[in-house]
PDB file of C-alpha atoms in Angstrom:
ATOM      1  CA  MET A   1      87.203  10.630   5.699  1.00  0.00           C
ATOM      2  CA  SER A   2      83.669  11.614   6.653  1.00  0.00           C
ATOM      3  CA  VAL A   3      80.981  10.848   4.094  1.00  0.00           C
ATOM      4  CA  ASN A   4      77.284  11.454   3.664  1.00  0.00           C
ATOM      5  CA  PHE A   5      75.489   9.100   1.318  1.00  0.00           C
ATOM      6  CA  ILE A   6      72.010   9.666  -0.093  1.00  0.00           C
ATOM      7  CA  LEU A   7      69.826   8.062  -2.722  1.00  0.00           C
ATOM      8  CA  THR A   8      68.206  10.408  -5.212  1.00  0.00           C
ATOM      9  CA  GLU A   9      66.045   9.868  -8.258  1.00  0.00           C
ATOM     10  CA  GLY A  10      65.862   6.134  -7.932  1.00  0.00           C
ATOM     11  CA  LYS A  11      69.374   4.769  -8.404  1.00  0.00           C
ATOM     12  CA  LYS A  12      71.161   8.084  -8.867  1.00  0.00           C
ATOM     13  CA  LYS A  13      73.445   8.375  -5.854  1.00  0.00           C
ATOM     14  CA  SER A  14      75.116  11.373  -4.246  1.00  0.00           C
ATOM     15  CA  LYS A  15      77.956  11.294  -1.758  1.00  0.00           C
ATOM     16  CA  THR A  16      79.782  13.974   0.203  1.00  0.00           C
ATOM     17  CA  TYR A  17      83.474  13.610   0.952  1.00  0.00           C
ATOM     18  CA  GLU A  18      85.085  15.782   3.620  1.00  0.00           C
ATOM     19  CA  TYR A  19      87.767  15.829   6.297  1.00  0.00           C
ATOM     20  CA  ASP A  20      87.270  16.918   9.866  1.00  0.00           C
ATOM     21  CA  TYR A  21      89.821  18.730  12.015  1.00  0.00           C
ATOM     22  CA  ASP A  22      91.325  15.541  13.412  1.00  0.00           C
ATOM     23  CA  GLU A  23      91.819  14.038   9.970  1.00  0.00           C
ATOM     24  CA  TYR A  24      93.493  17.250   8.834  1.00  0.00           C
ATOM     25  CA  GLY A  25      95.791  17.008  11.848  1.00  0.00           C
ATOM     26  CA  ASP A  26      96.689  13.465  10.779  1.00  0.00           C
ATOM     27  CA  GLY A  27      97.868  14.685   7.376  1.00  0.00           C
ATOM     28  CA  LYS A  28      94.708  14.599   5.279  1.00  0.00           C
ATOM     29  CA  SER A  29      94.258  17.523   2.886  1.00  0.00           C
ATOM     30  CA  ALA A  30      93.124  18.523  -0.587  1.00  0.00           C
ATOM     31  CA  SER A  31      96.148  16.635  -1.907  1.00  0.00           C
ATOM     32  CA  THR A  32      94.916  13.294  -0.550  1.00  0.00           C
ATOM     33  CA  MET A  33      91.191  13.570  -1.215  1.00  0.00           C
ATOM     34  CA  VAL A  34      90.968  12.461  -4.863  1.00  0.00           C
ATOM     35  CA  GLU A  35      93.047   9.370  -4.154  1.00  0.00           C
ATOM     36  CA  GLU A  36      90.670   8.386  -1.362  1.00  0.00           C
ATOM     37  CA  ILE A  37      87.603   9.090  -3.474  1.00  0.00           C
ATOM     38  CA  LEU A  38      88.882   6.830  -6.240  1.00  0.00           C
ATOM     39  CA  ALA A  39      89.600   4.093  -3.687  1.00  0.00           C
ATOM     40  CA  ASP A  40      86.012   4.169  -2.420  1.00  0.00           C
ATOM     41  CA  PRO A  41      84.158   1.099  -3.787  1.00  0.00           C
ATOM     42  CA  GLU A  42      80.902   3.082  -3.848  1.00  0.00           C
ATOM     43  CA  PHE A  43      82.330   5.853  -6.029  1.00  0.00           C
ATOM     44  CA  ALA A  44      81.678   4.093  -9.334  1.00  0.00           C
ATOM     45  CA  GLY A  45      77.933   4.117  -8.631  1.00  0.00           C
ATOM     46  CA  LEU A  46      77.629   7.847  -8.007  1.00  0.00           C
ATOM     47  CA  LYS A  47      76.017  10.457 -10.229  1.00  0.00           C
ATOM     48  CA  GLU A  48      76.685  13.401  -7.919  1.00  0.00           C
ATOM     49  CA  LEU A  49      79.969  14.195  -6.199  1.00  0.00           C
ATOM     50  CA  VAL A  50      80.017  16.706  -3.335  1.00  0.00           C
ATOM     51  CA  ILE A  51      83.282  17.935  -1.855  1.00  0.00           C
ATOM     52  CA  GLY A  52      83.005  19.405   1.631  1.00  0.00           C
ATOM     53  CA  ASP A  53      85.820  20.760   3.769  1.00  0.00           C
ATOM     54  CA  TRP A  54      89.183  19.410   2.639  1.00  0.00           C
ATOM     55  CA  GLY A  55      90.482  20.041   6.149  1.00  0.00           C
ATOM     56  CA  SER A  56      92.112  23.417   5.600  1.00  0.00           C
ATOM     57  CA  ALA A  57      89.799  25.323   3.285  1.00  0.00           C
ATOM     58  CA  TRP A  58      90.765  28.626   4.908  1.00  0.00           C
ATOM     59  CA  ASP A  59      94.469  28.053   4.192  1.00  0.00           C
ATOM     60  CA  GLU A  60      94.777  25.671   1.231  1.00  0.00           C
ATOM     61  CA  GLU A  61      93.215  25.957  -2.208  1.00  0.00           C
ATOM     62  CA  CYS A  62      91.149  23.066  -3.530  1.00  0.00           C
ATOM     63  CA  GLN A  63      93.373  23.047  -6.642  1.00  0.00           C
ATOM     64  CA  PRO A  64      94.727  19.531  -5.981  1.00  0.00           C
ATOM     65  CA  ILE A  65      91.138  18.259  -6.047  1.00  0.00           C
ATOM     66  CA  ILE A  66      90.356  19.983  -9.341  1.00  0.00           C
ATOM     67  CA  ASP A  67      93.645  18.828 -10.843  1.00  0.00           C
ATOM     68  CA  GLY A  68      93.030  15.271  -9.668  1.00  0.00           C
ATOM     69  CA  ILE A  69      89.610  15.187 -11.317  1.00  0.00           C
ATOM     70  CA  VAL A  70      91.102  16.508 -14.559  1.00  0.00           C
ATOM     71  CA  GLU A  71      94.018  14.065 -14.436  1.00  0.00           C
ATOM     72  CA  HIS A  72      91.676  11.108 -13.919  1.00  0.00           C
ATOM     73  CA  ALA A  73      88.838  12.442 -16.064  1.00  0.00           C
ATOM     74  CA  ASP A  74      88.007   9.001 -17.443  1.00  0.00           C
ATOM     75  CA  LEU A  75      87.365   7.724 -13.913  1.00  0.00           C
ATOM     76  CA  PHE A  76      85.018  10.652 -13.226  1.00  0.00           C
ATOM     77  CA  SER A  77      83.078  10.264 -16.475  1.00  0.00           C
ATOM     78  CA  HIS A  78      79.940   9.055 -14.634  1.00  0.00           C
ATOM     79  CA  ILE A  79      79.697  12.194 -12.498  1.00  0.00           C
ATOM     80  CA  GLU A  80      76.934  14.484 -13.767  1.00  0.00           C
ATOM     81  CA  ARG A  81      76.698  16.873 -10.807  1.00  0.00           C
ATOM     82  CA  LEU A  82      79.674  18.373  -8.961  1.00  0.00           C
ATOM     83  CA  PHE A  83      79.734  20.629  -5.877  1.00  0.00           C
ATOM     84  CA  ILE A  84      83.079  21.827  -4.564  1.00  0.00           C
ATOM     85  CA  GLY A  85      83.111  23.694  -1.254  1.00  0.00           C
ATOM     86  CA  ASP A  86      79.955  22.455   0.482  1.00  0.00           C
ATOM     87  CA  MET A  87      80.654  23.466   4.080  1.00  0.00           C
ATOM     88  CA  ASP A  88      79.016  25.602   6.761  1.00  0.00           C
ATOM     89  CA  TYR A  89      80.535  28.469   8.723  1.00  0.00           C
ATOM     90  CA  GLU A  90      81.628  26.147  11.533  1.00  0.00           C
ATOM     91  CA  SER A  91      84.054  24.541   9.100  1.00  0.00           C
ATOM     92  CA  CYS A  92      84.986  27.708   7.237  1.00  0.00           C
ATOM     93  CA  GLU A  93      83.327  31.071   6.629  1.00  0.00           C
ATOM     94  CA  VAL A  94      82.288  31.382   2.981  1.00  0.00           C
ATOM     95  CA  SER A  95      84.531  34.410   2.444  1.00  0.00           C
ATOM     96  CA  TRP A  96      87.552  32.436   3.643  1.00  0.00           C
ATOM     97  CA  ILE A  97      87.130  29.370   1.423  1.00  0.00           C
ATOM     98  CA  MET A  98      90.160  29.074  -0.860  1.00  0.00           C
ATOM     99  CA  GLN A  99      88.957  27.953  -4.258  1.00  0.00           C
ATOM    100  CA  GLY A 100      90.989  27.240  -7.425  1.00  0.00           C
ATOM    101  CA  ASP A 101      91.293  27.366 -11.204  1.00  0.00           C
ATOM    102  CA  TYR A 102      88.544  25.528 -13.103  1.00  0.00           C
ATOM    103  CA  SER A 103      89.864  26.359 -16.599  1.00  0.00           C
ATOM    104  CA  LYS A 104      90.677  22.738 -17.484  1.00  0.00           C
ATOM    105  CA  LEU A 105      87.574  21.219 -15.918  1.00  0.00           C
ATOM    106  CA  TRP A 106      85.218  22.204 -18.744  1.00  0.00           C
ATOM    107  CA  ALA A 107      86.925  20.010 -21.320  1.00  0.00           C
ATOM    108  CA  ALA A 108      87.685  17.235 -18.817  1.00  0.00           C
ATOM    109  CA  MET A 109      84.028  16.689 -17.851  1.00  0.00           C
ATOM    110  CA  PRO A 110      81.885  17.012 -20.996  1.00  0.00           C
ATOM    111  CA  GLN A 111      79.132  14.960 -19.331  1.00  0.00           C
ATOM    112  CA  LEU A 112      78.716  17.437 -16.466  1.00  0.00           C
ATOM    113  CA  LYS A 113      75.183  18.810 -16.082  1.00  0.00           C
ATOM    114  CA  ALA A 114      75.488  20.852 -12.895  1.00  0.00           C
ATOM    115  CA  LEU A 115      78.378  22.651 -11.197  1.00  0.00           C
ATOM    116  CA  THR A 116      78.166  24.409  -7.839  1.00  0.00           C
ATOM    117  CA  ILE A 117      81.118  26.310  -6.396  1.00  0.00           C
ATOM    118  CA  LYS A 118      81.159  27.779  -2.884  1.00  0.00           C
ATOM    119  CA  GLY A 119      83.728  30.452  -2.114  1.00  0.00           C
ATOM    120  CA  SER A 120      85.434  32.991  -4.355  1.00  0.00           C
ATOM    121  CA  MET A 121      88.911  33.430  -2.896  1.00  0.00           C
ATOM    122  CA  GLU A 122      91.412  32.584  -5.667  1.00  0.00           C
ATOM    123  CA  LEU A 123      88.522  31.452  -7.886  1.00  0.00           C
ATOM    124  CA  THR A 124      89.208  31.365 -11.622  1.00  0.00           C
ATOM    125  CA  LEU A 125      86.784  29.994 -14.211  1.00  0.00           C
ATOM    126  CA  GLY A 126      88.826  30.726 -17.316  1.00  0.00           C
ATOM    127  CA  LYS A 127      87.293  30.388 -20.747  1.00  0.00           C
ATOM    128  CA  ILE A 128      84.035  28.515 -20.286  1.00  0.00           C
ATOM    129  CA  SER A 129      82.813  26.325 -23.124  1.00  0.00           C
ATOM    130  CA  HIS A 130      80.535  23.393 -22.381  1.00  0.00           C
ATOM    131  CA  GLU A 131      77.789  21.901 -24.494  1.00  0.00           C
ATOM    132  CA  ASN A 132      75.916  20.008 -21.784  1.00  0.00           C
ATOM    133  CA  LEU A 133      76.047  22.069 -18.594  1.00  0.00           C
ATOM    134  CA  GLU A 134      72.509  22.896 -17.447  1.00  0.00           C
ATOM    135  CA  GLU A 135      73.131  24.488 -14.046  1.00  0.00           C
ATOM    136  CA  LEU A 136      75.837  26.846 -12.773  1.00  0.00           C
ATOM    137  CA  THR A 137      75.776  28.138  -9.198  1.00  0.00           C
ATOM    138  CA  ILE A 138      78.371  30.348  -7.502  1.00  0.00           C
ATOM    139  CA  ILE A 139      77.867  30.816  -3.743  1.00  0.00           C
ATOM    140  CA  CYS A 140      80.102  33.462  -2.214  1.00  0.00           C
ATOM    141  CA  GLY A 141      80.286  36.588  -0.094  1.00  0.00           C
ATOM    142  CA  GLY A 142      81.490  38.662  -3.036  1.00  0.00           C
ATOM    143  CA  LEU A 143      81.628  37.786  -6.743  1.00  0.00           C
ATOM    144  CA  PRO A 144      84.836  39.095  -8.384  1.00  0.00           C
ATOM    145  CA  GLU A 145      84.813  40.885 -11.729  1.00  0.00           C
ATOM    146  CA  ASP A 146      86.956  38.298 -13.532  1.00  0.00           C
ATOM    147  CA  VAL A 147      84.551  35.508 -12.549  1.00  0.00           C
ATOM    148  CA  LEU A 148      81.572  37.527 -13.760  1.00  0.00           C
ATOM    149  CA  GLN A 149      83.407  38.254 -17.014  1.00  0.00           C
ATOM    150  CA  SER A 150      84.108  34.554 -17.599  1.00  0.00           C
ATOM    151  CA  ILE A 151      80.415  33.761 -17.174  1.00  0.00           C
ATOM    152  CA  GLN A 152      79.429  36.668 -19.402  1.00  0.00           C
ATOM    153  CA  GLU A 153      81.620  35.305 -22.216  1.00  0.00           C
ATOM    154  CA  ALA A 154      80.721  31.661 -21.606  1.00  0.00           C
ATOM    155  CA  HIS A 155      79.527  29.304 -24.314  1.00  0.00           C
ATOM    156  CA  LEU A 156      76.794  27.400 -22.481  1.00  0.00           C
ATOM    157  CA  PRO A 157      74.073  26.694 -25.047  1.00  0.00           C
ATOM    158  CA  ASN A 158      72.136  24.339 -22.754  1.00  0.00           C
ATOM    159  CA  LEU A 159      72.352  26.335 -19.538  1.00  0.00           C
ATOM    160  CA  LYS A 160      68.945  26.337 -17.858  1.00  0.00           C
ATOM    161  CA  LYS A 161      69.781  27.627 -14.369  1.00  0.00           C
ATOM    162  CA  LEU A 162      72.191  30.409 -13.437  1.00  0.00           C
ATOM    163  CA  LEU A 163      72.398  31.349  -9.751  1.00  0.00           C
ATOM    164  CA  LEU A 164      74.956  33.941  -8.683  1.00  0.00           C
ATOM    165  CA  TYR A 165      75.488  35.260  -5.174  1.00  0.00           C
ATOM    166  CA  LEU A 166      76.814  38.774  -5.800  1.00  0.00           C
ATOM    167  CA  GLY A 167      77.698  39.604  -2.216  1.00  0.00           C
ATOM    168  CA  VAL A 168      79.320  42.818  -1.040  1.00  0.00           C
ATOM    169  CA  GLU A 169      82.399  44.874  -1.864  1.00  0.00           C
ATOM    170  CA  GLU A 170      84.093  44.071   1.439  1.00  0.00           C
ATOM    171  CA  TYR A 171      84.250  40.406   0.452  1.00  0.00           C
ATOM    172  CA  GLY A 172      85.027  40.691  -3.252  1.00  0.00           C
ATOM    173  CA  PHE A 173      82.105  42.085  -5.255  1.00  0.00           C
ATOM    174  CA  ASP A 174      83.580  44.853  -7.381  1.00  0.00           C
ATOM    175  CA  GLY A 175      80.600  45.484  -9.663  1.00  0.00           C
ATOM    176  CA  ASP A 176      77.650  47.874  -9.722  1.00  0.00           C
ATOM    177  CA  PRO A 177      74.228  48.065 -11.401  1.00  0.00           C
ATOM    178  CA  ASP A 178      75.751  49.156 -14.730  1.00  0.00           C
ATOM    179  CA  ARG A 179      78.080  46.153 -14.678  1.00  0.00           C
ATOM    180  CA  ILE A 180      75.198  43.753 -14.099  1.00  0.00           C
ATOM    181  CA  GLN A 181      73.228  45.409 -16.893  1.00  0.00           C
ATOM    182  CA  THR A 182      76.165  44.837 -19.255  1.00  0.00           C
ATOM    183  CA  PHE A 183      76.389  41.238 -18.090  1.00  0.00           C
ATOM    184  CA  LEU A 184      72.749  40.609 -18.940  1.00  0.00           C
ATOM    185  CA  GLU A 185      73.040  42.362 -22.287  1.00  0.00           C
ATOM    186  CA  GLU A 186      76.189  40.622 -23.508  1.00  0.00           C
ATOM    187  CA  SER A 187      75.812  37.103 -22.113  1.00  0.00           C
ATOM    188  CA  ASP A 188      74.077  34.542 -24.306  1.00  0.00           C
ATOM    189  CA  PHE A 189      72.129  31.734 -22.662  1.00  0.00           C
ATOM    190  CA  PRO A 190      69.364  30.842 -25.145  1.00  0.00           C
ATOM    191  CA  ASN A 191      67.825  28.113 -22.972  1.00  0.00           C
ATOM    192  CA  LEU A 192      67.955  29.880 -19.611  1.00  0.00           C
ATOM    193  CA  GLU A 193      64.879  29.180 -17.470  1.00  0.00           C
ATOM    194  CA  TYR A 194      66.085  30.181 -13.995  1.00  0.00           C
ATOM    195  CA  LEU A 195      67.908  33.465 -13.375  1.00  0.00           C
ATOM    196  CA  GLY A 196      69.167  34.169  -9.884  1.00  0.00           C
ATOM    197  CA  LEU A 197      70.989  37.383  -8.998  1.00  0.00           C
ATOM    198  CA  THR A 198      70.960  37.205  -5.244  1.00  0.00           C
ATOM    199  CA  ASP A 199      72.558  38.215  -1.955  1.00  0.00           C
ATOM    200  CA  SER A 200      73.388  41.823  -2.859  1.00  0.00           C
ATOM    201  CA  GLU A 201      73.102  45.353  -1.513  1.00  0.00           C
ATOM    202  CA  ILE A 202      71.728  46.588  -4.852  1.00  0.00           C
ATOM    203  CA  GLN A 203      68.677  44.359  -5.049  1.00  0.00           C
ATOM    204  CA  ASP A 204      66.242  47.165  -5.933  1.00  0.00           C
ATOM    205  CA  GLU A 205      68.442  48.215  -8.846  1.00  0.00           C
ATOM    206  CA  LEU A 206      68.770  44.589  -9.938  1.00  0.00           C
ATOM    207  CA  ALA A 207      64.990  44.222 -10.032  1.00  0.00           C
ATOM    208  CA  GLU A 208      64.742  47.131 -12.465  1.00  0.00           C
ATOM    209  CA  ILE A 209      67.618  45.876 -14.615  1.00  0.00           C
ATOM    210  CA  VAL A 210      66.338  42.306 -14.857  1.00  0.00           C
ATOM    211  CA  LEU A 211      62.809  43.436 -15.689  1.00  0.00           C
ATOM    212  CA  ASP A 212      64.211  45.348 -18.666  1.00  0.00           C
ATOM    213  CA  SER A 213      66.577  42.574 -19.789  1.00  0.00           C
ATOM    214  CA  LYS A 214      66.169  40.142 -22.661  1.00  0.00           C
ATOM    215  CA  TYR A 215      65.959  37.201 -20.268  1.00  0.00           C
ATOM    216  CA  ILE A 216      62.725  38.332 -18.621  1.00  0.00           C
ATOM    217  CA  LYS A 217      60.815  37.154 -21.698  1.00  0.00           C
ATOM    218  CA  GLN A 218      62.175  33.600 -21.563  1.00  0.00           C
ATOM    219  CA  ILE A 219      62.845  32.590 -17.939  1.00  0.00           C
ATOM    220  CA  LYS A 220      60.360  30.710 -15.784  1.00  0.00           C
ATOM    221  CA  THR A 221      61.902  31.546 -12.396  1.00  0.00           C
ATOM    222  CA  LEU A 222      63.242  34.898 -11.233  1.00  0.00           C
ATOM    223  CA  ASP A 223      65.328  34.733  -8.064  1.00  0.00           C
ATOM    224  CA  LEU A 224      66.146  38.040  -6.359  1.00  0.00           C
ATOM    225  CA  SER A 225      66.365  36.581  -2.884  1.00  0.00           C
ATOM    226  CA  MET A 226      68.715  37.017   0.086  1.00  0.00           C
ATOM    227  CA  GLY A 227      69.425  40.684  -0.535  1.00  0.00           C
ATOM    228  CA  SER A 228      68.359  44.217   0.284  1.00  0.00           C
ATOM    229  CA  LEU A 229      65.101  44.281  -1.699  1.00  0.00           C
ATOM    230  CA  THR A 230      62.715  46.981  -0.429  1.00  0.00           C
ATOM    231  CA  ASP A 231      59.275  48.234  -1.429  1.00  0.00           C
ATOM    232  CA  GLN A 232      60.938  50.119  -4.282  1.00  0.00           C
ATOM    233  CA  GLY A 233      61.959  46.907  -5.997  1.00  0.00           C
ATOM    234  CA  GLY A 234      58.826  45.117  -4.894  1.00  0.00           C
ATOM    235  CA  ALA A 235      56.632  47.718  -6.595  1.00  0.00           C
ATOM    236  CA  LEU A 236      58.461  47.222  -9.886  1.00  0.00           C
ATOM    237  CA  LEU A 237      57.985  43.452  -9.689  1.00  0.00           C
ATOM    238  CA  LEU A 238      54.326  43.887  -8.844  1.00  0.00           C
ATOM    239  CA  GLU A 239      53.798  46.209 -11.796  1.00  0.00           C
ATOM    240  CA  LYS A 240      55.689  44.363 -14.504  1.00  0.00           C
ATOM    241  CA  LEU A 241      55.696  40.626 -13.821  1.00  0.00           C
ATOM    242  CA  PRO A 242      52.034  40.057 -14.825  1.00  0.00           C
ATOM    243  CA  SER A 243      53.051  41.173 -18.341  1.00  0.00           C
ATOM    244  CA  TYR A 244      55.222  38.067 -18.730  1.00  0.00           C
ATOM    245  CA  PRO A 245      53.158  34.867 -18.877  1.00  0.00           C
ATOM    246  CA  ASN A 246      56.368  32.826 -18.984  1.00  0.00           C
ATOM    247  CA  ILE A 247      57.162  33.656 -15.336  1.00  0.00           C
ATOM    248  CA  GLU A 248      56.046  30.833 -13.061  1.00  0.00           C
ATOM    249  CA  ALA A 249      57.942  31.602  -9.854  1.00  0.00           C
ATOM    250  CA  LEU A 250      59.360  34.600  -8.006  1.00  0.00           C
ATOM    251  CA  ASP A 251      61.787  34.034  -5.138  1.00  0.00           C
ATOM    252  CA  VAL A 252      62.431  37.087  -2.976  1.00  0.00           C
ATOM    253  CA  HIS A 253      62.853  35.387   0.391  1.00  0.00           C
ATOM    254  CA  TYR A 254      64.999  37.294   2.875  1.00  0.00           C
ATOM    255  CA  HIS A 255      64.102  40.900   2.071  1.00  0.00           C
ATOM    256  CA  TYR A 256      63.374  44.299   3.593  1.00  0.00           C
ATOM    257  CA  MET A 257      59.903  44.901   2.160  1.00  0.00           C
ATOM    258  CA  SER A 258      56.933  45.994   4.227  1.00  0.00           C
ATOM    259  CA  SER A 259      54.174  43.565   5.164  1.00  0.00           C
ATOM    260  CA  GLU A 260      51.847  45.478   2.873  1.00  0.00           C
ATOM    261  CA  MET A 261      54.143  44.958  -0.115  1.00  0.00           C
ATOM    262  CA  VAL A 262      54.578  41.285   0.745  1.00  0.00           C
ATOM    263  CA  ASN A 263      50.819  40.827   0.728  1.00  0.00           C
ATOM    264  CA  LYS A 264      50.530  42.544  -2.632  1.00  0.00           C
ATOM    265  CA  LEU A 265      53.292  40.411  -4.160  1.00  0.00           C
ATOM    266  CA  GLU A 266      51.677  37.242  -2.885  1.00  0.00           C
ATOM    267  CA  GLU A 267      48.593  38.233  -4.851  1.00  0.00           C
ATOM    268  CA  LEU A 268      50.615  37.486  -7.985  1.00  0.00           C
ATOM    269  CA  ASN A 269      49.424  33.942  -7.427  1.00  0.00           C
ATOM    270  CA  ARG A 270      46.358  35.121  -9.325  1.00  0.00           C
ATOM    271  CA  TRP A 271      48.647  35.316 -12.342  1.00  0.00           C
ATOM    272  CA  HIS A 272      49.899  31.786 -11.641  1.00  0.00           C
ATOM    273  CA  ILE A 273      53.194  33.087 -10.272  1.00  0.00           C
ATOM    274  CA  ALA A 274      54.341  31.209  -7.169  1.00  0.00           C
ATOM    275  CA  VAL A 275      55.843  33.790  -4.791  1.00  0.00           C
ATOM    276  CA  ASP A 276      58.230  33.139  -1.903  1.00  0.00           C
ATOM    277  CA  ALA A 277      58.446  36.360   0.119  1.00  0.00           C
ATOM    278  CA  SER A 278      59.333  34.763   3.446  1.00  0.00           C
ATOM    279  CA  GLU A 279      61.997  35.928   5.927  1.00  0.00           C
ATOM    280  CA  GLN A 280      61.110  39.579   6.303  1.00  0.00           C
ATOM    281  CA  GLU A 281      64.064  41.485   7.775  1.00  0.00           C
ATOM    282  CA  GLU A 282      64.304  44.867   9.486  1.00  0.00           C
ATOM    283  CA  ALA A 283      66.825  47.509   8.487  1.00  0.00           C
ATOM    284  CA  TYR A 284      69.408  48.559  11.049  1.00  0.00           C
ATOM    285  CA  THR A 285      69.814  52.251  11.840  1.00  0.00           C
ATOM    286  CA  SER A 286      73.232  53.247  13.135  1.00  0.00           C
ATOM    287  CA  SER A 287      73.180  55.060  16.445  1.00  0.00           C
ATOM    288  CA  PHE A 288      76.400  56.770  15.424  1.00  0.00           C
ATOM    289  CA  ASP A 289      75.471  58.513  12.165  1.00  0.00           C
ATOM    290  CA  GLY A 290      71.841  57.539  11.581  1.00  0.00           C
ATOM    291  CA  GLU A 291      72.679  55.633   8.410  1.00  0.00           C
ATOM    292  CA  ILE A 292      70.330  52.801   7.485  1.00  0.00           C
ATOM    293  CA  TYR A 293      71.885  49.411   6.736  1.00  0.00           C
ATOM    294  CA  ARG A 294      70.281  46.507   4.903  1.00  0.00           C
ATOM    295  CA  MET A 295      72.632  43.552   4.845  1.00  0.00           C
ATOM    296  CA  PRO A 296      72.434  40.605   2.446  1.00  0.00           C
ATOM    297  CA  MET A 297      71.984  37.192   3.986  1.00  0.00           C
ATOM    298  CA  LEU A 298      75.432  35.763   3.208  1.00  0.00           C
ATOM    299  CA  THR A 299      78.613  37.846   3.246  1.00  0.00           C
ATOM    300  CA  GLU A 300      81.322  36.639   5.604  1.00  0.00           C
TER     301      GLU A 300
END
């Protein structure tokens, strides 16, 4: 098993567990990973557990890993941060990662403060109820409706950071601006400080929706990065954000705005809003039909 071991925040340790192709060929898989993690003498000292490629992420769900954590919940009681699916495209494209059902994880890990999930194939969150979770991140090429619905109905009274990669229809996103508006209206995260709705083809519409949502009056960071944001959305942000003194940071990196709009947005620093408008992209015009395409950063 390949591992990466880092020291964070003094004695809080993080470790990544993953299998390479050769280990998979020797019989390692999602079914063997939890057993090996528990046998690791360093495991008891960890605060963060990161699961990389389980050797066949494109073909086998990570369900045995989730089930193993739930089955041995007492042995994972020191884990405060969990990331399942941390792998790059060389291991497995994000849209191919086979995820699993997290329905039983919420009750099994009451101490959990942060959960990151990468991939949305076969992903189920179930009924979410957790008193202590502070961060929830879903990284994918397309966020399915049932996952969005689970988050919308979630009981997460201490959630501070919500970061969702919406993605595109081709890879699983089956929502639209009206659906995201409903999500923001009906979800209830009273302590939310960081709202990220990223990586979409409807970024201009999202800017308008978020600026009119209840969360804009309470969050400190607005993240609309990695998508198709143009001058249309940029102008709305420029006009309205100075009205909210609670906003401390705006992340719109990877965008399709003009240099002029970028310069104007960066002037929001006068209002003590830290702006990241890096990674300016250029739209692609089809030579076949003249249609203009603006692709999000992460899809396949």
